[in-house]
Amino acid sequence: MLRDALLKFTRELSARLVIRSVSETMILVNDDAYSESIALTPEEMLGSWTATAIADLDESHFAKLLATGPEVVLLGTGLTNVFPPRELTFSFARQGIGFEAMDTAAAARTFNVLANEDRRVAAVLYLAGK
């Protein structure tokens, strides 16, 4: 016996926070525009990110973000990909947490995909023009 399967495709995303756009001067999350670098999870805006040079980042900068229990952390490094210190990457690996650095636009797209898959993702997004 064959049954009819009804499928409904929607554009709705399951994440509460969705990154709508990224420019050199602004990051749009849902309907809120941020003119500074930010940190967030799909459920919570963690606030502005201190203007620390990527080369100077260490694990202590991510304490609030790590307290959310992510399985992967995305670092959006601005207009281009900038590699963070190797020790920072090793620190995340020792904790069993994925850590990926990429330009901010790519990090925003990746965040949305992972969040919509209900993955425990967190992101730090530097403005593209900074």
JSON list of C-alpha atoms in Angstrom, two decimals:
[
{"chain": "A", "resi": 1, "resn": "MET", "atom": "CA", "xyz": [0.00, 0.00, 0.00]},
{"chain": "A", "resi": 2, "resn": "LEU", "atom": "CA", "xyz": [1.33, 3.44, -0.95]},
{"chain": "A", "resi": 3, "resn": "ARG", "atom": "CA", "xyz": [0.76, 6.48, 1.21]},
{"chain": "A", "resi": 4, "resn": "ASP", "atom": "CA", "xyz": [0.89, 10.05, 0.07]},
{"chain": "A", "resi": 5, "resn": "ALA", "atom": "CA", "xyz": [3.58, 12.01, 1.81]},
{"chain": "A", "resi": 6, "resn": "LEU", "atom": "CA", "xyz": [2.96, 15.66, 2.33]},
{"chain": "A", "resi": 7, "resn": "LEU", "atom": "CA", "xyz": [6.04, 17.83, 2.55]},
{"chain": "A", "resi": 8, "resn": "LYS", "atom": "CA", "xyz": [6.10, 21.49, 3.30]},
{"chain": "A", "resi": 9, "resn": "PHE", "atom": "CA", "xyz": [9.14, 23.56, 2.54]},
{"chain": "A", "resi": 10, "resn": "THR", "atom": "CA", "xyz": [9.51, 26.89, 4.30]},
{"chain": "A", "resi": 11, "resn": "ARG", "atom": "CA", "xyz": [12.12, 29.57, 4.52]},
{"chain": "A", "resi": 12, "resn": "GLU", "atom": "CA", "xyz": [11.72, 29.83, 8.28]},
{"chain": "A", "resi": 13, "resn": "LEU", "atom": "CA", "xyz": [14.84, 29.32, 10.32]},
{"chain": "A", "resi": 14, "resn": "SER", "atom": "CA", "xyz": [14.77, 27.54, 13.65]},
{"chain": "A", "resi": 15, "resn": "ALA", "atom": "CA", "xyz": [17.42, 29.76, 15.26]},
{"chain": "A", "resi": 16, "resn": "ARG", "atom": "CA", "xyz": [16.18, 32.68, 17.31]},
{"chain": "A", "resi": 17, "resn": "LEU", "atom": "CA", "xyz": [19.00, 34.95, 16.12]},
{"chain": "A", "resi": 18, "resn": "VAL", "atom": "CA", "xyz": [19.76, 35.09, 12.41]},
{"chain": "A", "resi": 19, "resn": "ILE", "atom": "CA", "xyz": [22.49, 37.18, 10.82]},
{"chain": "A", "resi": 20, "resn": "ARG", "atom": "CA", "xyz": [20.72, 39.00, 8.00]},
{"chain": "A", "resi": 21, "resn": "SER", "atom": "CA", "xyz": [23.65, 40.92, 6.52]},
{"chain": "A", "resi": 22, "resn": "VAL", "atom": "CA", "xyz": [27.23, 42.02, 7.03]},
{"chain": "A", "resi": 23, "resn": "SER", "atom": "CA", "xyz": [28.86, 45.15, 5.65]},
{"chain": "A", "resi": 24, "resn": "GLU", "atom": "CA", "xyz": [32.00, 47.13, 6.36]},
{"chain": "A", "resi": 25, "resn": "THR", "atom": "CA", "xyz": [30.17, 49.23, 8.95]},
{"chain": "A", "resi": 26, "resn": "MET", "atom": "CA", "xyz": [27.30, 47.07, 10.25]},
{"chain": "A", "resi": 27, "resn": "ILE", "atom": "CA", "xyz": [26.16, 43.58, 11.21]},
{"chain": "A", "resi": 28, "resn": "LEU", "atom": "CA", "xyz": [22.39, 43.07, 11.02]},
{"chain": "A", "resi": 29, "resn": "VAL", "atom": "CA", "xyz": [21.06, 40.41, 13.41]},
{"chain": "A", "resi": 30, "resn": "ASN", "atom": "CA", "xyz": [17.33, 39.92, 13.03]},
{"chain": "A", "resi": 31, "resn": "ASP", "atom": "CA", "xyz": [16.19, 43.56, 12.86]},
{"chain": "A", "resi": 32, "resn": "ASP", "atom": "CA", "xyz": [18.95, 44.99, 15.06]},
{"chain": "A", "resi": 33, "resn": "ALA", "atom": "CA", "xyz": [21.96, 46.72, 13.51]},
{"chain": "A", "resi": 34, "resn": "TYR", "atom": "CA", "xyz": [25.34, 46.60, 15.28]},
{"chain": "A", "resi": 35, "resn": "SER", "atom": "CA", "xyz": [28.11, 49.01, 14.34]},
{"chain": "A", "resi": 36, "resn": "GLU", "atom": "CA", "xyz": [30.72, 47.16, 16.38]},
{"chain": "A", "resi": 37, "resn": "SER", "atom": "CA", "xyz": [32.13, 43.67, 16.57]},
{"chain": "A", "resi": 38, "resn": "ILE", "atom": "CA", "xyz": [29.82, 41.23, 18.36]},
{"chain": "A", "resi": 39, "resn": "ALA", "atom": "CA", "xyz": [29.59, 37.79, 19.95]},
{"chain": "A", "resi": 40, "resn": "LEU", "atom": "CA", "xyz": [26.47, 35.64, 19.77]},
{"chain": "A", "resi": 41, "resn": "THR", "atom": "CA", "xyz": [24.89, 32.21, 19.86]},
{"chain": "A", "resi": 42, "resn": "PRO", "atom": "CA", "xyz": [21.67, 31.25, 18.06]},
{"chain": "A", "resi": 43, "resn": "GLU", "atom": "CA", "xyz": [19.77, 31.91, 21.30]},
{"chain": "A", "resi": 44, "resn": "GLU", "atom": "CA", "xyz": [21.56, 34.90, 22.79]},
{"chain": "A", "resi": 45, "resn": "MET", "atom": "CA", "xyz": [23.32, 38.11, 21.81]},
{"chain": "A", "resi": 46, "resn": "LEU", "atom": "CA", "xyz": [26.37, 38.12, 24.07]},
{"chain": "A", "resi": 47, "resn": "GLY", "atom": "CA", "xyz": [27.12, 41.76, 23.31]},
{"chain": "A", "resi": 48, "resn": "SER", "atom": "CA", "xyz": [29.90, 43.78, 21.82]},
{"chain": "A", "resi": 49, "resn": "TRP", "atom": "CA", "xyz": [33.33, 42.27, 21.42]},
{"chain": "A", "resi": 50, "resn": "THR", "atom": "CA", "xyz": [36.35, 44.18, 22.68]},
{"chain": "A", "resi": 51, "resn": "ALA", "atom": "CA", "xyz": [38.48, 45.67, 19.95]},
{"chain": "A", "resi": 52, "resn": "THR", "atom": "CA", "xyz": [41.32, 43.22, 20.47]},
{"chain": "A", "resi": 53, "resn": "ALA", "atom": "CA", "xyz": [43.61, 42.61, 17.54]},
{"chain": "A", "resi": 54, "resn": "ILE", "atom": "CA", "xyz": [43.16, 39.07, 16.26]},
{"chain": "A", "resi": 55, "resn": "ALA", "atom": "CA", "xyz": [46.88, 38.38, 16.71]},
{"chain": "A", "resi": 56, "resn": "ASP", "atom": "CA", "xyz": [46.48, 39.20, 20.43]},
{"chain": "A", "resi": 57, "resn": "LEU", "atom": "CA", "xyz": [43.49, 36.91, 21.13]},
{"chain": "A", "resi": 58, "resn": "ASP", "atom": "CA", "xyz": [43.80, 34.20, 23.74]},
{"chain": "A", "resi": 59, "resn": "GLU", "atom": "CA", "xyz": [41.42, 31.84, 25.52]},
{"chain": "A", "resi": 60, "resn": "SER", "atom": "CA", "xyz": [40.57, 34.39, 28.22]},
{"chain": "A", "resi": 61, "resn": "HIS", "atom": "CA", "xyz": [38.85, 36.58, 25.62]},
{"chain": "A", "resi": 62, "resn": "PHE", "atom": "CA", "xyz": [36.39, 33.76, 24.94]},
{"chain": "A", "resi": 63, "resn": "ALA", "atom": "CA", "xyz": [35.38, 32.96, 28.55]},
{"chain": "A", "resi": 64, "resn": "LYS", "atom": "CA", "xyz": [31.80, 34.28, 28.27]},
{"chain": "A", "resi": 65, "resn": "LEU", "atom": "CA", "xyz": [31.36, 32.61, 24.91]},
{"chain": "A", "resi": 66, "resn": "LEU", "atom": "CA", "xyz": [32.71, 29.26, 26.15]},
{"chain": "A", "resi": 67, "resn": "ALA", "atom": "CA", "xyz": [30.33, 29.38, 29.13]},
{"chain": "A", "resi": 68, "resn": "THR", "atom": "CA", "xyz": [27.47, 28.83, 26.63]},
{"chain": "A", "resi": 69, "resn": "GLY", "atom": "CA", "xyz": [28.81, 25.31, 25.90]},
{"chain": "A", "resi": 70, "resn": "PRO", "atom": "CA", "xyz": [29.42, 25.52, 22.14]},
{"chain": "A", "resi": 71, "resn": "GLU", "atom": "CA", "xyz": [30.57, 22.56, 20.07]},
{"chain": "A", "resi": 72, "resn": "VAL", "atom": "CA", "xyz": [32.05, 24.94, 17.50]},
{"chain": "A", "resi": 73, "resn": "VAL", "atom": "CA", "xyz": [33.18, 28.57, 17.65]},
{"chain": "A", "resi": 74, "resn": "LEU", "atom": "CA", "xyz": [33.40, 30.70, 14.51]},
{"chain": "A", "resi": 75, "resn": "LEU", "atom": "CA", "xyz": [35.70, 33.70, 14.34]},
{"chain": "A", "resi": 76, "resn": "GLY", "atom": "CA", "xyz": [34.78, 36.21, 11.64]},
{"chain": "A", "resi": 77, "resn": "THR", "atom": "CA", "xyz": [37.97, 38.19, 11.09]},
{"chain": "A", "resi": 78, "resn": "GLY", "atom": "CA", "xyz": [36.68, 41.10, 9.02]},
{"chain": "A", "resi": 79, "resn": "LEU", "atom": "CA", "xyz": [36.94, 41.65, 5.28]},
{"chain": "A", "resi": 80, "resn": "THR", "atom": "CA", "xyz": [39.62, 38.98, 4.82]},
{"chain": "A", "resi": 81, "resn": "ASN", "atom": "CA", "xyz": [40.62, 35.82, 6.62]},
{"chain": "A", "resi": 82, "resn": "VAL", "atom": "CA", "xyz": [43.20, 36.49, 9.33]},
{"chain": "A", "resi": 83, "resn": "PHE", "atom": "CA", "xyz": [44.68, 33.54, 11.16]},
{"chain": "A", "resi": 84, "resn": "PRO", "atom": "CA", "xyz": [44.50, 33.74, 14.97]},
{"chain": "A", "resi": 85, "resn": "PRO", "atom": "CA", "xyz": [47.41, 32.60, 17.14]},
{"chain": "A", "resi": 86, "resn": "ARG", "atom": "CA", "xyz": [48.08, 28.87, 16.84]},
{"chain": "A", "resi": 87, "resn": "GLU", "atom": "CA", "xyz": [47.92, 28.44, 20.61]},
{"chain": "A", "resi": 88, "resn": "LEU", "atom": "CA", "xyz": [44.31, 29.69, 20.58]},
{"chain": "A", "resi": 89, "resn": "THR", "atom": "CA", "xyz": [43.38, 27.02, 18.05]},
{"chain": "A", "resi": 90, "resn": "PHE", "atom": "CA", "xyz": [45.20, 24.38, 20.12]},
{"chain": "A", "resi": 91, "resn": "SER", "atom": "CA", "xyz": [43.40, 25.55, 23.26]},
{"chain": "A", "resi": 92, "resn": "PHE", "atom": "CA", "xyz": [40.00, 24.96, 21.67]},
{"chain": "A", "resi": 93, "resn": "ALA", "atom": "CA", "xyz": [41.13, 21.57, 20.34]},
{"chain": "A", "resi": 94, "resn": "ARG", "atom": "CA", "xyz": [42.24, 20.45, 23.80]},
{"chain": "A", "resi": 95, "resn": "GLN", "atom": "CA", "xyz": [38.71, 21.19, 25.04]},
{"chain": "A", "resi": 96, "resn": "GLY", "atom": "CA", "xyz": [37.10, 19.28, 22.18]},
{"chain": "A", "resi": 97, "resn": "ILE", "atom": "CA", "xyz": [35.60, 22.44, 20.69]},
{"chain": "A", "resi": 98, "resn": "GLY", "atom": "CA", "xyz": [35.83, 23.16, 16.99]},
{"chain": "A", "resi": 99, "resn": "PHE", "atom": "CA", "xyz": [37.34, 26.53, 16.14]},
{"chain": "A", "resi": 100, "resn": "GLU", "atom": "CA", "xyz": [37.23, 28.03, 12.67]},
{"chain": "A", "resi": 101, "resn": "ALA", "atom": "CA", "xyz": [38.49, 31.41, 11.51]},
{"chain": "A", "resi": 102, "resn": "MET", "atom": "CA", "xyz": [37.23, 32.94, 8.26]},
{"chain": "A", "resi": 103, "resn": "ASP", "atom": "CA", "xyz": [36.20, 36.31, 6.87]},
{"chain": "A", "resi": 104, "resn": "THR", "atom": "CA", "xyz": [33.13, 37.75, 8.59]},
{"chain": "A", "resi": 105, "resn": "ALA", "atom": "CA", "xyz": [30.73, 37.25, 5.68]},
{"chain": "A", "resi": 106, "resn": "ALA", "atom": "CA", "xyz": [31.64, 33.55, 5.49]},
{"chain": "A", "resi": 107, "resn": "ALA", "atom": "CA", "xyz": [31.38, 33.20, 9.28]},
{"chain": "A", "resi": 108, "resn": "ALA", "atom": "CA", "xyz": [27.90, 34.75, 9.21]},
{"chain": "A", "resi": 109, "resn": "ARG", "atom": "CA", "xyz": [26.71, 32.35, 6.52]},
{"chain": "A", "resi": 110, "resn": "THR", "atom": "CA", "xyz": [28.23, 29.37, 8.34]},
{"chain": "A", "resi": 111, "resn": "PHE", "atom": "CA", "xyz": [26.68, 30.50, 11.64]},
{"chain": "A", "resi": 112, "resn": "ASN", "atom": "CA", "xyz": [23.21, 30.62, 10.06]},
{"chain": "A", "resi": 113, "resn": "VAL", "atom": "CA", "xyz": [23.56, 27.16, 8.51]},
{"chain": "A", "resi": 114, "resn": "LEU", "atom": "CA", "xyz": [24.82, 25.55, 11.73]},
{"chain": "A", "resi": 115, "resn": "ALA", "atom": "CA", "xyz": [22.24, 27.37, 13.87]},
{"chain": "A", "resi": 116, "resn": "ASN", "atom": "CA", "xyz": [19.44, 26.22, 11.58]},
{"chain": "A", "resi": 117, "resn": "GLU", "atom": "CA", "xyz": [20.71, 22.65, 12.02]},
{"chain": "A", "resi": 118, "resn": "ASP", "atom": "CA", "xyz": [20.33, 23.15, 15.79]},
{"chain": "A", "resi": 119, "resn": "ARG", "atom": "CA", "xyz": [24.08, 22.86, 16.31]},
{"chain": "A", "resi": 120, "resn": "ARG", "atom": "CA", "xyz": [25.62, 24.44, 19.41]},
{"chain": "A", "resi": 121, "resn": "VAL", "atom": "CA", "xyz": [27.48, 27.19, 17.58]},
{"chain": "A", "resi": 122, "resn": "ALA", "atom": "CA", "xyz": [28.86, 30.48, 18.85]},
{"chain": "A", "resi": 123, "resn": "ALA", "atom": "CA", "xyz": [30.43, 33.27, 16.84]},
{"chain": "A", "resi": 124, "resn": "VAL", "atom": "CA", "xyz": [32.61, 36.32, 17.23]},
{"chain": "A", "resi": 125, "resn": "LEU", "atom": "CA", "xyz": [32.19, 38.65, 14.27]},
{"chain": "A", "resi": 126, "resn": "TYR", "atom": "CA", "xyz": [34.58, 41.50, 13.61]},
{"chain": "A", "resi": 127, "resn": "LEU", "atom": "CA", "xyz": [33.22, 44.23, 11.39]},
{"chain": "A", "resi": 128, "resn": "ALA", "atom": "CA", "xyz": [34.41, 43.83, 7.83]},
{"chain": "A", "resi": 129, "resn": "GLY", "atom": "CA", "xyz": [35.79, 47.37, 7.69]},
{"chain": "A", "resi": 130, "resn": "LYS", "atom": "CA", "xyz": [37.72, 47.24, 10.97]}
]
